[in-house]
Amino acid sequence: MPDIANGLRFAAAPTFALMAVLNAMARDGRADPICSAMPPGAPLGDMTVMYLLMCAFHLVPWLKRIGGFRR
């Protein structure tokens, strides 16, 4: 069970980064229908920003692993 949890910790950040990229590529200048706080034509949609934030929050395991190899 710990191996599965460890794998999920490291899978979260790349998954959210990929979702942010795909969402940004799929935008065609219209506002997101569900989360439409940003004006139409904004370079990043609300969902893209949310995915980028989620990616940043889930970078901790990666940063700990990178920091551990330097010691």
Tab-separated table of C-alpha atoms in Angstrom:
chain	number	residue	atom	x	y	z
A	1	MET	CA	0.000	0.000	0.000
A	2	PRO	CA	2.797	2.546	0.697
A	3	ASP	CA	4.144	2.003	-2.847
A	4	ILE	CA	0.790	2.985	-4.338
A	5	ALA	CA	0.574	6.113	-2.169
A	6	ASN	CA	4.155	7.020	-3.051
A	7	GLY	CA	3.407	6.624	-6.746
A	8	LEU	CA	0.315	8.783	-6.496
A	9	ARG	CA	2.284	11.532	-4.752
A	10	PHE	CA	4.696	11.694	-7.662
A	11	ALA	CA	2.002	11.358	-10.336
A	12	ALA	CA	-0.082	14.344	-9.213
A	13	ALA	CA	2.163	17.243	-10.319
A	14	PRO	CA	2.869	15.983	-13.856
A	15	THR	CA	-0.794	15.088	-14.318
A	16	PHE	CA	-1.959	18.572	-13.334
A	17	ALA	CA	0.753	20.150	-15.510
A	18	LEU	CA	-0.425	18.117	-18.493
A	19	MET	CA	-4.040	19.074	-17.792
A	20	ALA	CA	-3.043	22.764	-17.663
A	21	VAL	CA	-1.234	22.525	-21.005
A	22	LEU	CA	-4.107	20.689	-22.675
A	23	ASN	CA	-6.649	23.137	-21.285
A	24	ALA	CA	-4.589	26.121	-22.458
A	25	MET	CA	-4.257	24.602	-25.937
A	26	ALA	CA	-7.978	23.905	-26.156
A	27	ARG	CA	-9.006	27.489	-25.391
A	28	ASP	CA	-10.255	29.400	-28.378
A	29	GLY	CA	-10.677	32.848	-26.816
A	30	ARG	CA	-14.014	32.166	-25.157
A	31	ALA	CA	-14.546	32.238	-21.409
A	32	ASP	CA	-14.894	28.917	-19.624
A	33	PRO	CA	-18.609	28.148	-19.257
A	34	ILE	CA	-18.346	26.871	-15.680
A	35	CYS	CA	-15.713	29.198	-14.223
A	36	SER	CA	-16.110	32.451	-16.078
A	37	ALA	CA	-14.515	34.989	-13.732
A	38	MET	CA	-11.849	35.859	-16.297
A	39	PRO	CA	-12.850	37.985	-19.278
A	40	PRO	CA	-13.090	36.407	-22.724
A	41	GLY	CA	-9.835	36.554	-24.636
A	42	ALA	CA	-7.656	36.218	-21.535
A	43	PRO	CA	-4.501	34.220	-22.347
A	44	LEU	CA	-5.176	31.681	-19.594
A	45	GLY	CA	-8.572	30.433	-18.540
A	46	ASP	CA	-9.705	29.860	-14.977
A	47	MET	CA	-9.290	26.106	-15.262
A	48	THR	CA	-5.754	26.469	-16.621
A	49	VAL	CA	-4.812	28.679	-13.669
A	50	MET	CA	-6.413	26.191	-11.272
A	51	TYR	CA	-4.447	23.297	-12.792
A	52	LEU	CA	-1.198	25.290	-12.564
A	53	LEU	CA	-1.876	26.038	-8.891
A	54	MET	CA	-2.652	22.387	-8.196
A	55	CYS	CA	0.578	21.420	-9.945
A	56	ALA	CA	2.528	23.882	-7.774
A	57	PHE	CA	0.944	22.551	-4.573
A	58	HIS	CA	1.810	18.976	-5.541
A	59	LEU	CA	5.472	19.698	-6.349
A	60	VAL	CA	6.538	19.121	-2.720
A	61	PRO	CA	7.418	15.396	-3.131
A	62	TRP	CA	9.482	16.208	-6.226
A	63	LEU	CA	11.303	19.043	-4.454
A	64	LYS	CA	12.036	16.814	-1.463
A	65	ARG	CA	13.407	14.097	-3.760
A	66	ILE	CA	15.576	16.569	-5.683
A	67	GLY	CA	16.833	18.088	-2.440
A	68	GLY	CA	17.607	14.635	-1.022
A	69	PHE	CA	19.904	13.733	-3.910
A	70	ARG	CA	22.100	16.785	-3.334
A	71	ARG	CA	23.108	15.714	0.196
